[in-house]
């Protein structure tokens, strides 16, 4: 009777309905939150390991051609075609490995790096020219070509380890005076361009990141590259350019660790001083107590003979 009466009380159905709706909404909220977290974690790009190709600023498959004064800050090599032309106006601050064993090893590692970069995902689609865009770390994909006619900004959001991977099904073409800018801790060493055929960098442009091209790479006149130009099968063509192999800066947190260590050492010294003070306080206390006890015993011994002597005289 009691249960039946409770079930038919006015407002019970409305109460149950509200509970049901509340439970459903909460479940949907939790599900949405989980999906957001999972998709965000999965979309994070990871650095592409270059192996022995890491030391190269220029690496080709079918030769290197240079025109005009070009500076390469890093190693240079080409294999299986080992021809390098225009070396008279080419300055290499690293090593010119030509087609030696180091170059051959680097070419093998380049194949692995290219495949790794091509396999990263999930991806965000590139549906237009990259000019005027500000992108955060992630993997960006175009089934066909990637174009850059202006300025592209890569924002690391304060994370110096943020990675940017760009995948092109065919070509990469940058316009004259175009630029790739880095802000909020972004570093060229963490930017990778995987190109399905060939790449061409426009005159007077500024480019950042490592290009991993399946075929060839053409760097036109007056281009500045903070990165690498690595061509698997084709040639690399240079003309009065400056190419510098990027190096990741050490995290700022490493420097901040030193003061913390010094502070800990100071605390230890203070503790040692306290221990010394305690020891000193105990040392004078011990002889004072012994001295007082000795005097009392001495007076007691002298008093007894005096009392006996008086009794005997009487």
PDB file of C-alpha atoms in Angstrom:
ATOM      1  CA  UNK A   1       0.000   0.000   0.000  1.00  0.00           C
ATOM      2  CA  UNK A   2       2.721   2.412   0.913  1.00  0.00           C
ATOM      3  CA  UNK A   3       4.654   1.827  -2.342  1.00  0.00           C
ATOM      4  CA  UNK A   4       1.485   2.084  -4.445  1.00  0.00           C
ATOM      5  CA  UNK A   5       0.521   5.337  -2.775  1.00  0.00           C
ATOM      6  CA  UNK A   6       4.000   6.776  -3.325  1.00  0.00           C
ATOM      7  CA  UNK A   7       3.952   5.907  -7.022  1.00  0.00           C
ATOM      8  CA  UNK A   8       0.680   7.726  -7.589  1.00  0.00           C
ATOM      9  CA  UNK A   9       1.488  10.856  -5.613  1.00  0.00           C
ATOM     10  CA  UNK A  10       1.142  14.093  -7.607  1.00  0.00           C
ATOM     11  CA  UNK A  11       4.476  15.341  -8.998  1.00  0.00           C
ATOM     12  CA  UNK A  12       6.211  11.944  -8.913  1.00  0.00           C
ATOM     13  CA  UNK A  13       6.198  11.591 -12.677  1.00  0.00           C
ATOM     14  CA  UNK A  14       7.571  15.103 -13.126  1.00  0.00           C
ATOM     15  CA  UNK A  15      10.300  14.374 -10.598  1.00  0.00           C
ATOM     16  CA  UNK A  16      11.268  11.182 -12.413  1.00  0.00           C
ATOM     17  CA  UNK A  17      11.250  12.997 -15.738  1.00  0.00           C
ATOM     18  CA  UNK A  18      13.590  15.670 -14.422  1.00  0.00           C
ATOM     19  CA  UNK A  19      15.944  13.052 -13.016  1.00  0.00           C
ATOM     20  CA  UNK A  20      15.982  11.205 -16.352  1.00  0.00           C
ATOM     21  CA  UNK A  21      16.697  14.386 -18.316  1.00  0.00           C
ATOM     22  CA  UNK A  22      19.405  15.422 -15.869  1.00  0.00           C
ATOM     23  CA  UNK A  23      21.102  12.029 -16.117  1.00  0.00           C
ATOM     24  CA  UNK A  24      20.954  12.090 -19.916  1.00  0.00           C
ATOM     25  CA  UNK A  25      22.403  15.592 -20.159  1.00  0.00           C
ATOM     26  CA  UNK A  26      25.210  14.738 -17.759  1.00  0.00           C
ATOM     27  CA  UNK A  27      26.064  11.587 -19.745  1.00  0.00           C
ATOM     28  CA  UNK A  28      26.167  13.582 -22.993  1.00  0.00           C
ATOM     29  CA  UNK A  29      28.392  16.207 -21.381  1.00  0.00           C
ATOM     30  CA  UNK A  30      30.857  13.575 -20.151  1.00  0.00           C
ATOM     31  CA  UNK A  31      30.870  11.849 -23.551  1.00  0.00           C
ATOM     32  CA  UNK A  32      31.549  15.117 -25.348  1.00  0.00           C
ATOM     33  CA  UNK A  33      34.357  15.953 -22.952  1.00  0.00           C
ATOM     34  CA  UNK A  34      35.993  12.558 -23.467  1.00  0.00           C
ATOM     35  CA  UNK A  35      35.745  12.843 -27.242  1.00  0.00           C
ATOM     36  CA  UNK A  36      37.338  16.284 -27.120  1.00  0.00           C
ATOM     37  CA  UNK A  37      40.220  15.078 -24.972  1.00  0.00           C
ATOM     38  CA  UNK A  38      40.832  11.969 -27.072  1.00  0.00           C
ATOM     39  CA  UNK A  39      40.699  13.788 -30.400  1.00  0.00           C
ATOM     40  CA  UNK A  40      42.950  16.557 -29.086  1.00  0.00           C
ATOM     41  CA  UNK A  41      45.535  14.073 -27.857  1.00  0.00           C
ATOM     42  CA  UNK A  42      45.446  12.067 -31.081  1.00  0.00           C
ATOM     43  CA  UNK A  43      45.856  15.145 -33.282  1.00  0.00           C
ATOM     44  CA  UNK A  44      49.123  16.155 -31.632  1.00  0.00           C
ATOM     45  CA  UNK A  45      52.001  15.951 -34.097  1.00  0.00           C
ATOM     46  CA  UNK A  46      55.198  14.155 -33.140  1.00  0.00           C
ATOM     47  CA  UNK A  47      58.727  15.051 -34.184  1.00  0.00           C
ATOM     48  CA  UNK A  48      60.058  13.262 -37.267  1.00  0.00           C
ATOM     49  CA  UNK A  49      63.335  11.404 -36.529  1.00  0.00           C
ATOM     50  CA  UNK A  50      65.894  12.095 -39.257  1.00  0.00           C
ATOM     51  CA  UNK A  51      68.614   9.722 -38.122  1.00  0.00           C
ATOM     52  CA  UNK A  52      71.934  10.378 -39.856  1.00  0.00           C
ATOM     53  CA  UNK A  53      70.223  12.829 -42.224  1.00  0.00           C
ATOM     54  CA  UNK A  54      69.909  15.245 -39.302  1.00  0.00           C
ATOM     55  CA  UNK A  55      73.357  16.800 -39.909  1.00  0.00           C
ATOM     56  CA  UNK A  56      72.568  17.605 -43.563  1.00  0.00           C
ATOM     57  CA  UNK A  57      71.297  20.975 -44.732  1.00  0.00           C
ATOM     58  CA  UNK A  58      71.222  19.834 -48.378  1.00  0.00           C
ATOM     59  CA  UNK A  59      70.706  16.225 -49.484  1.00  0.00           C
ATOM     60  CA  UNK A  60      69.799  15.053 -52.991  1.00  0.00           C
ATOM     61  CA  UNK A  61      69.272  11.910 -55.024  1.00  0.00           C
ATOM     62  CA  UNK A  62      70.315  12.982 -58.536  1.00  0.00           C
ATOM     63  CA  UNK A  63      72.869  15.739 -58.012  1.00  0.00           C
ATOM     64  CA  UNK A  64      73.187  19.304 -56.717  1.00  0.00           C
ATOM     65  CA  UNK A  65      73.444  22.373 -58.945  1.00  0.00           C
ATOM     66  CA  UNK A  66      74.427  25.788 -57.624  1.00  0.00           C
ATOM     67  CA  UNK A  67      74.522  29.221 -59.260  1.00  0.00           C
ATOM     68  CA  UNK A  68      75.882  32.302 -57.486  1.00  0.00           C
ATOM     69  CA  UNK A  69      77.291  32.647 -53.968  1.00  0.00           C
ATOM     70  CA  UNK A  70      75.380  30.205 -51.776  1.00  0.00           C
ATOM     71  CA  UNK A  71      76.113  29.374 -48.133  1.00  0.00           C
ATOM     72  CA  UNK A  72      75.193  26.017 -46.671  1.00  0.00           C
ATOM     73  CA  UNK A  73      75.506  25.839 -42.883  1.00  0.00           C
ATOM     74  CA  UNK A  74      75.448  22.088 -42.420  1.00  0.00           C
ATOM     75  CA  UNK A  75      76.448  18.974 -44.351  1.00  0.00           C
ATOM     76  CA  UNK A  76      75.870  18.451 -48.059  1.00  0.00           C
ATOM     77  CA  UNK A  77      75.626  15.256 -50.111  1.00  0.00           C
ATOM     78  CA  UNK A  78      73.974  13.499 -53.046  1.00  0.00           C
ATOM     79  CA  UNK A  79      73.486   9.834 -53.946  1.00  0.00           C
ATOM     80  CA  UNK A  80      73.239   7.792 -56.170  1.00  0.00           C
ATOM     81  CA  UNK A  81      74.124  10.621 -58.552  1.00  0.00           C
ATOM     82  CA  UNK A  82      77.168  12.194 -56.914  1.00  0.00           C
ATOM     83  CA  UNK A  83      77.583  15.263 -59.154  1.00  0.00           C
ATOM     84  CA  UNK A  84      77.843  18.658 -57.444  1.00  0.00           C
ATOM     85  CA  UNK A  85      78.241  21.638 -59.825  1.00  0.00           C
ATOM     86  CA  UNK A  86      78.966  25.271 -59.004  1.00  0.00           C
ATOM     87  CA  UNK A  87      81.170  24.451 -56.040  1.00  0.00           C
ATOM     88  CA  UNK A  88      83.376  27.479 -56.803  1.00  0.00           C
ATOM     89  CA  UNK A  89      80.700  29.810 -55.425  1.00  0.00           C
ATOM     90  CA  UNK A  90      79.407  27.367 -52.829  1.00  0.00           C
ATOM     91  CA  UNK A  91      80.425  27.765 -49.180  1.00  0.00           C
ATOM     92  CA  UNK A  92      79.778  24.739 -46.971  1.00  0.00           C
ATOM     93  CA  UNK A  93      80.457  25.197 -43.250  1.00  0.00           C
ATOM     94  CA  UNK A  94      79.734  21.535 -42.593  1.00  0.00           C
ATOM     95  CA  UNK A  95      81.129  18.659 -44.661  1.00  0.00           C
ATOM     96  CA  UNK A  96      80.678  18.061 -48.364  1.00  0.00           C
ATOM     97  CA  UNK A  97      80.131  14.304 -48.283  1.00  0.00           C
ATOM     98  CA  UNK A  98      79.320  14.098 -52.001  1.00  0.00           C
ATOM     99  CA  UNK A  99      78.296  10.420 -52.437  1.00  0.00           C
ATOM    100  CA  UNK A 100      80.287   8.808 -49.634  1.00  0.00           C
ATOM    101  CA  UNK A 101      79.086   6.259 -47.066  1.00  0.00           C
ATOM    102  CA  UNK A 102      77.752   9.008 -44.769  1.00  0.00           C
ATOM    103  CA  UNK A 103      75.553  10.331 -47.557  1.00  0.00           C
ATOM    104  CA  UNK A 104      74.322   6.845 -48.433  1.00  0.00           C
ATOM    105  CA  UNK A 105      73.342   6.204 -44.816  1.00  0.00           C
ATOM    106  CA  UNK A 106      71.588   9.571 -44.675  1.00  0.00           C
ATOM    107  CA  UNK A 107      69.638   8.752 -47.830  1.00  0.00           C
ATOM    108  CA  UNK A 108      68.360   5.534 -46.224  1.00  0.00           C
ATOM    109  CA  UNK A 109      67.284   7.420 -43.120  1.00  0.00           C
ATOM    110  CA  UNK A 110      65.609  10.050 -45.310  1.00  0.00           C
ATOM    111  CA  UNK A 111      63.321   7.367 -46.742  1.00  0.00           C
ATOM    112  CA  UNK A 112      62.271   6.355 -43.208  1.00  0.00           C
ATOM    113  CA  UNK A 113      61.744   9.984 -42.176  1.00  0.00           C
ATOM    114  CA  UNK A 114      59.651  10.696 -45.284  1.00  0.00           C
ATOM    115  CA  UNK A 115      57.395   7.705 -44.588  1.00  0.00           C
ATOM    116  CA  UNK A 116      57.047   8.666 -40.928  1.00  0.00           C
ATOM    117  CA  UNK A 117      55.992  12.208 -41.801  1.00  0.00           C
ATOM    118  CA  UNK A 118      53.555  10.946 -44.448  1.00  0.00           C
ATOM    119  CA  UNK A 119      51.942   8.601 -41.930  1.00  0.00           C
ATOM    120  CA  UNK A 120      51.253  11.128 -39.170  1.00  0.00           C
ATOM    121  CA  UNK A 121      47.667  11.929 -38.287  1.00  0.00           C
ATOM    122  CA  UNK A 122      44.812  12.516 -37.816  1.00  0.00           C
ATOM    123  CA  UNK A 123      45.108  15.602 -39.954  1.00  0.00           C
ATOM    124  CA  UNK A 124      43.512  18.991 -40.376  1.00  0.00           C
ATOM    125  CA  UNK A 125      42.709  19.793 -44.018  1.00  0.00           C
ATOM    126  CA  UNK A 126      44.456  22.545 -45.958  1.00  0.00           C
ATOM    127  CA  UNK A 127      41.746  23.990 -48.180  1.00  0.00           C
ATOM    128  CA  UNK A 128      43.349  27.270 -49.259  1.00  0.00           C
ATOM    129  CA  UNK A 129      46.597  29.151 -49.614  1.00  0.00           C
ATOM    130  CA  UNK A 130      48.421  29.280 -46.276  1.00  0.00           C
ATOM    131  CA  UNK A 131      49.060  33.025 -46.525  1.00  0.00           C
ATOM    132  CA  UNK A 132      47.559  35.053 -43.689  1.00  0.00           C
ATOM    133  CA  UNK A 133      46.943  32.057 -41.456  1.00  0.00           C
ATOM    134  CA  UNK A 134      48.124  31.455 -37.885  1.00  0.00           C
ATOM    135  CA  UNK A 135      48.349  27.761 -37.070  1.00  0.00           C
ATOM    136  CA  UNK A 136      48.989  25.910 -33.816  1.00  0.00           C
ATOM    137  CA  UNK A 137      50.903  22.626 -33.559  1.00  0.00           C
ATOM    138  CA  UNK A 138      49.386  19.708 -35.452  1.00  0.00           C
ATOM    139  CA  UNK A 139      49.316  17.784 -38.716  1.00  0.00           C
ATOM    140  CA  UNK A 140      48.013  19.645 -41.779  1.00  0.00           C
ATOM    141  CA  UNK A 141      47.216  17.838 -45.015  1.00  0.00           C
ATOM    142  CA  UNK A 142      46.453  18.702 -48.630  1.00  0.00           C
ATOM    143  CA  UNK A 143      45.558  15.879 -50.995  1.00  0.00           C
ATOM    144  CA  UNK A 144      47.077  17.911 -53.827  1.00  0.00           C
ATOM    145  CA  UNK A 145      49.379  20.935 -53.492  1.00  0.00           C
ATOM    146  CA  UNK A 146      50.328  23.462 -50.806  1.00  0.00           C
ATOM    147  CA  UNK A 147      50.712  27.116 -51.745  1.00  0.00           C
ATOM    148  CA  UNK A 148      52.082  30.078 -49.784  1.00  0.00           C
ATOM    149  CA  UNK A 149      51.903  33.531 -51.388  1.00  0.00           C
ATOM    150  CA  UNK A 150      52.278  35.657 -48.248  1.00  0.00           C
ATOM    151  CA  UNK A 151      53.049  35.167 -44.565  1.00  0.00           C
ATOM    152  CA  UNK A 152      52.270  32.044 -42.569  1.00  0.00           C
ATOM    153  CA  UNK A 153      52.576  32.188 -38.770  1.00  0.00           C
ATOM    154  CA  UNK A 154      53.199  29.105 -36.645  1.00  0.00           C
ATOM    155  CA  UNK A 155      52.230  29.549 -32.979  1.00  0.00           C
ATOM    156  CA  UNK A 156      53.689  27.125 -30.416  1.00  0.00           C
ATOM    157  CA  UNK A 157      51.571  28.524 -27.583  1.00  0.00           C
ATOM    158  CA  UNK A 158      54.587  28.757 -25.267  1.00  0.00           C
ATOM    159  CA  UNK A 159      55.649  25.145 -25.839  1.00  0.00           C
ATOM    160  CA  UNK A 160      59.149  24.962 -27.416  1.00  0.00           C
ATOM    161  CA  UNK A 161      58.519  21.292 -28.248  1.00  0.00           C
ATOM    162  CA  UNK A 162      55.409  21.993 -30.333  1.00  0.00           C
ATOM    163  CA  UNK A 163      55.594  20.143 -33.681  1.00  0.00           C
ATOM    164  CA  UNK A 164      54.116  21.184 -37.031  1.00  0.00           C
ATOM    165  CA  UNK A 165      53.809  18.660 -39.877  1.00  0.00           C
ATOM    166  CA  UNK A 166      52.569  19.622 -43.357  1.00  0.00           C
ATOM    167  CA  UNK A 167      51.679  16.936 -45.903  1.00  0.00           C
ATOM    168  CA  UNK A 168      51.224  17.650 -49.615  1.00  0.00           C
ATOM    169  CA  UNK A 169      49.991  15.042 -52.058  1.00  0.00           C
ATOM    170  CA  UNK A 170      51.916  16.722 -54.875  1.00  0.00           C
ATOM    171  CA  UNK A 171      53.792  20.044 -54.741  1.00  0.00           C
ATOM    172  CA  UNK A 172      54.858  22.858 -52.421  1.00  0.00           C
ATOM    173  CA  UNK A 173      55.156  26.293 -54.034  1.00  0.00           C
ATOM    174  CA  UNK A 174      55.965  29.514 -52.196  1.00  0.00           C
ATOM    175  CA  UNK A 175      55.691  32.967 -53.765  1.00  0.00           C
ATOM    176  CA  UNK A 176      58.316  35.692 -53.993  1.00  0.00           C
ATOM    177  CA  UNK A 177      58.990  37.397 -50.640  1.00  0.00           C
ATOM    178  CA  UNK A 178      56.728  34.923 -48.830  1.00  0.00           C
ATOM    179  CA  UNK A 179      57.564  34.062 -45.235  1.00  0.00           C
ATOM    180  CA  UNK A 180      57.085  31.464 -42.552  1.00  0.00           C
ATOM    181  CA  UNK A 181      57.096  33.177 -39.149  1.00  0.00           C
ATOM    182  CA  UNK A 182      57.447  31.530 -35.735  1.00  0.00           C
ATOM    183  CA  UNK A 183      55.960  32.876 -32.492  1.00  0.00           C
ATOM    184  CA  UNK A 184      55.528  31.878 -28.831  1.00  0.00           C
ATOM    185  CA  UNK A 185      58.418  29.413 -28.717  1.00  0.00           C
ATOM    186  CA  UNK A 186      57.962  27.714 -32.098  1.00  0.00           C
ATOM    187  CA  UNK A 187      61.237  26.368 -33.510  1.00  0.00           C
ATOM    188  CA  UNK A 188      62.317  25.539 -37.064  1.00  0.00           C
ATOM    189  CA  UNK A 189      63.709  22.189 -35.901  1.00  0.00           C
ATOM    190  CA  UNK A 190      60.135  21.089 -35.136  1.00  0.00           C
ATOM    191  CA  UNK A 191      58.608  22.029 -38.520  1.00  0.00           C
ATOM    192  CA  UNK A 192      58.410  19.376 -41.267  1.00  0.00           C
ATOM    193  CA  UNK A 193      57.117  19.568 -44.856  1.00  0.00           C
ATOM    194  CA  UNK A 194      56.449  16.175 -46.489  1.00  0.00           C
ATOM    195  CA  UNK A 195      55.991  16.771 -50.225  1.00  0.00           C
ATOM    196  CA  UNK A 196      54.613  14.088 -52.565  1.00  0.00           C
ATOM    197  CA  UNK A 197      56.524  15.321 -55.611  1.00  0.00           C
ATOM    198  CA  UNK A 198      58.597  18.538 -55.830  1.00  0.00           C
ATOM    199  CA  UNK A 199      59.046  21.822 -53.948  1.00  0.00           C
ATOM    200  CA  UNK A 200      59.839  25.305 -55.302  1.00  0.00           C
ATOM    201  CA  UNK A 201      60.700  28.264 -53.063  1.00  0.00           C
ATOM    202  CA  UNK A 202      60.110  31.733 -54.545  1.00  0.00           C
ATOM    203  CA  UNK A 203      62.743  34.466 -54.918  1.00  0.00           C
ATOM    204  CA  UNK A 204      63.614  36.481 -51.848  1.00  0.00           C
ATOM    205  CA  UNK A 205      61.432  34.311 -49.632  1.00  0.00           C
ATOM    206  CA  UNK A 206      62.089  33.251 -46.034  1.00  0.00           C
ATOM    207  CA  UNK A 207      61.313  29.646 -45.274  1.00  0.00           C
ATOM    208  CA  UNK A 208      61.468  27.618 -42.042  1.00  0.00           C
ATOM    209  CA  UNK A 209      61.411  23.890 -41.522  1.00  0.00           C
ATOM    210  CA  UNK A 210      62.727  20.680 -43.076  1.00  0.00           C
ATOM    211  CA  UNK A 211      61.507  19.831 -46.580  1.00  0.00           C
ATOM    212  CA  UNK A 212      61.240  16.091 -47.270  1.00  0.00           C
ATOM    213  CA  UNK A 213      60.483  15.880 -50.991  1.00  0.00           C
ATOM    214  CA  UNK A 214      59.953  12.693 -52.949  1.00  0.00           C
ATOM    215  CA  UNK A 215      61.373  14.187 -56.131  1.00  0.00           C
ATOM    216  CA  UNK A 216      63.234  17.505 -56.480  1.00  0.00           C
ATOM    217  CA  UNK A 217      63.674  20.825 -54.663  1.00  0.00           C
ATOM    218  CA  UNK A 218      64.324  24.146 -56.418  1.00  0.00           C
ATOM    219  CA  UNK A 219      65.498  27.065 -54.296  1.00  0.00           C
ATOM    220  CA  UNK A 220      65.359  30.184 -56.454  1.00  0.00           C
ATOM    221  CA  UNK A 221      67.415  33.387 -56.086  1.00  0.00           C
ATOM    222  CA  UNK A 222      67.981  34.988 -52.700  1.00  0.00           C
ATOM    223  CA  UNK A 223      66.082  32.553 -50.490  1.00  0.00           C
ATOM    224  CA  UNK A 224      66.861  32.240 -46.773  1.00  0.00           C
ATOM    225  CA  UNK A 225      66.071  28.867 -45.227  1.00  0.00           C
ATOM    226  CA  UNK A 226      66.226  28.027 -41.545  1.00  0.00           C
ATOM    227  CA  UNK A 227      65.829  24.306 -42.101  1.00  0.00           C
ATOM    228  CA  UNK A 228      66.828  21.602 -44.585  1.00  0.00           C
ATOM    229  CA  UNK A 229      66.195  20.733 -48.230  1.00  0.00           C
ATOM    230  CA  UNK A 230      66.191  16.934 -48.524  1.00  0.00           C
ATOM    231  CA  UNK A 231      65.224  15.376 -51.862  1.00  0.00           C
ATOM    232  CA  UNK A 232      64.817  11.588 -51.986  1.00  0.00           C
ATOM    233  CA  UNK A 233      65.086  10.887 -55.707  1.00  0.00           C
ATOM    234  CA  UNK A 234      65.554  14.158 -57.601  1.00  0.00           C
ATOM    235  CA  UNK A 235      68.023  17.043 -57.709  1.00  0.00           C
ATOM    236  CA  UNK A 236      68.454  20.106 -55.531  1.00  0.00           C
ATOM    237  CA  UNK A 237      68.959  23.412 -57.363  1.00  0.00           C
ATOM    238  CA  UNK A 238      70.382  26.450 -55.559  1.00  0.00           C
ATOM    239  CA  UNK A 239      70.943  30.083 -56.591  1.00  0.00           C
ATOM    240  CA  UNK A 240      72.539  32.631 -54.242  1.00  0.00           C
ATOM    241  CA  UNK A 241      70.838  31.261 -51.134  1.00  0.00           C
ATOM    242  CA  UNK A 242      71.537  30.781 -47.437  1.00  0.00           C
ATOM    243  CA  UNK A 243      70.519  27.469 -45.892  1.00  0.00           C
ATOM    244  CA  UNK A 244      71.116  26.820 -42.188  1.00  0.00           C
ATOM    245  CA  UNK A 245      70.468  23.494 -40.517  1.00  0.00           C
ATOM    246  CA  UNK A 246      68.231  24.240 -37.501  1.00  0.00           C
ATOM    247  CA  UNK A 247      69.115  23.397 -33.931  1.00  0.00           C
ATOM    248  CA  UNK A 248      66.546  23.159 -31.150  1.00  0.00           C
ATOM    249  CA  UNK A 249      67.199  25.601 -28.317  1.00  0.00           C
ATOM    250  CA  UNK A 250      67.595  24.139 -24.839  1.00  0.00           C
ATOM    251  CA  UNK A 251      64.417  24.498 -22.723  1.00  0.00           C
ATOM    252  CA  UNK A 252      64.473  27.496 -20.385  1.00  0.00           C
ATOM    253  CA  UNK A 253      63.440  25.246 -17.484  1.00  0.00           C
ATOM    254  CA  UNK A 254      66.913  23.690 -17.378  1.00  0.00           C
ATOM    255  CA  UNK A 255      68.488  27.025 -16.444  1.00  0.00           C
ATOM    256  CA  UNK A 256      65.916  27.633 -13.708  1.00  0.00           C
ATOM    257  CA  UNK A 257      66.944  24.427 -11.924  1.00  0.00           C
ATOM    258  CA  UNK A 258      70.313  25.873 -10.810  1.00  0.00           C
ATOM    259  CA  UNK A 259      68.975  28.457  -8.299  1.00  0.00           C
ATOM    260  CA  UNK A 260      66.776  25.804  -6.696  1.00  0.00           C
ATOM    261  CA  UNK A 261      69.822  23.633  -5.995  1.00  0.00           C
ATOM    262  CA  UNK A 262      71.660  26.568  -4.423  1.00  0.00           C
ATOM    263  CA  UNK A 263      68.748  27.301  -2.083  1.00  0.00           C
ATOM    264  CA  UNK A 264      68.699  23.709  -0.889  1.00  0.00           C
ATOM    265  CA  UNK A 265      72.394  23.926  -0.020  1.00  0.00           C
ATOM    266  CA  UNK A 266      71.790  27.056   2.087  1.00  0.00           C
ATOM    267  CA  UNK A 267      69.106  25.283   4.092  1.00  0.00           C
ATOM    268  CA  UNK A 268      71.467  22.416   4.839  1.00  0.00           C
ATOM    269  CA  UNK A 269      74.098  24.842   6.188  1.00  0.00           C
ATOM    270  CA  UNK A 270      71.570  26.423   8.546  1.00  0.00           C
ATOM    271  CA  UNK A 271      70.670  23.016   9.948  1.00  0.00           C
ATOM    272  CA  UNK A 272      74.323  22.227  10.596  1.00  0.00           C
ATOM    273  CA  UNK A 273      74.737  25.499  12.526  1.00  0.00           C
ATOM    274  CA  UNK A 274      71.769  24.657  14.765  1.00  0.00           C
ATOM    275  CA  UNK A 275      73.256  21.277  15.625  1.00  0.00           C
ATOM    276  CA  UNK A 276      76.550  22.890  16.658  1.00  0.00           C
ATOM    277  CA  UNK A 277      74.763  25.371  18.929  1.00  0.00           C
ATOM    278  CA  UNK A 278      72.953  22.544  20.758  1.00  0.00           C
ATOM    279  CA  UNK A 279      76.163  20.663  21.421  1.00  0.00           C
ATOM    280  CA  UNK A 280      77.848  23.765  22.880  1.00  0.00           C
ATOM    281  CA  UNK A 281      74.974  24.359  25.305  1.00  0.00           C
ATOM    282  CA  UNK A 282      75.264  20.846  26.794  1.00  0.00           C
ATOM    283  CA  UNK A 283      79.020  21.014  27.423  1.00  0.00           C
ATOM    284  CA  UNK A 284      79.114  23.681  30.223  1.00  0.00           C
ATOM    285  CA  UNK A 285      76.000  22.283  31.925  1.00  0.00           C
ATOM    286  CA  UNK A 286      77.603  18.968  32.909  1.00  0.00           C
ATOM    287  CA  UNK A 287      80.531  20.262  35.014  1.00  0.00           C
ATOM    288  CA  UNK A 288      78.275  22.680  36.976  1.00  0.00           C
ATOM    289  CA  UNK A 289      76.076  19.872  38.274  1.00  0.00           C
ATOM    290  CA  UNK A 290      79.072  17.773  39.312  1.00  0.00           C
ATOM    291  CA  UNK A 291      80.697  20.663  41.162  1.00  0.00           C
ATOM    292  CA  UNK A 292      77.571  21.342  43.279  1.00  0.00           C
ATOM    293  CA  UNK A 293      77.197  17.688  44.285  1.00  0.00           C
ATOM    294  CA  UNK A 294      80.790  17.468  45.470  1.00  0.00           C
ATOM    295  CA  UNK A 295      80.464  20.445  47.822  1.00  0.00           C
ATOM    296  CA  UNK A 296      77.353  19.077  49.563  1.00  0.00           C
ATOM    297  CA  UNK A 297      78.957  15.741  50.312  1.00  0.00           C
ATOM    298  CA  UNK A 298      82.054  17.445  51.733  1.00  0.00           C
ATOM    299  CA  UNK A 299      80.055  19.557  54.279  1.00  0.00           C
ATOM    300  CA  UNK A 300      78.138  16.549  55.438  1.00  0.00           C
ATOM    301  CA  UNK A 301      81.290  14.637  56.359  1.00  0.00           C
ATOM    302  CA  UNK A 302      82.696  17.545  58.372  1.00  0.00           C
ATOM    303  CA  UNK A 303      79.505  18.054  60.431  1.00  0.00           C
ATOM    304  CA  UNK A 304      79.356  14.540  61.868  1.00  0.00           C
ATOM    305  CA  UNK A 305      82.709  14.528  63.711  1.00  0.00           C
ATOM    306  CA  UNK A 306      81.868  17.925  65.303  1.00  0.00           C
ATOM    307  CA  UNK A 307      78.606  16.617  66.809  1.00  0.00           C
ATOM    308  CA  UNK A 308      80.261  13.504  68.288  1.00  0.00           C
ATOM    309  CA  UNK A 309      83.018  15.530  69.915  1.00  0.00           C
ATOM    310  CA  UNK A 310      80.556  17.726  71.795  1.00  0.00           C
ATOM    311  CA  UNK A 311      78.726  14.709  73.189  1.00  0.00           C
ATOM    312  CA  UNK A 312      81.918  13.146  74.493  1.00  0.00           C
ATOM    313  CA  UNK A 313      83.007  16.265  76.322  1.00  0.00           C
ATOM    314  CA  UNK A 314      79.739  16.589  78.249  1.00  0.00           C
TER     315      UNK A 314
END
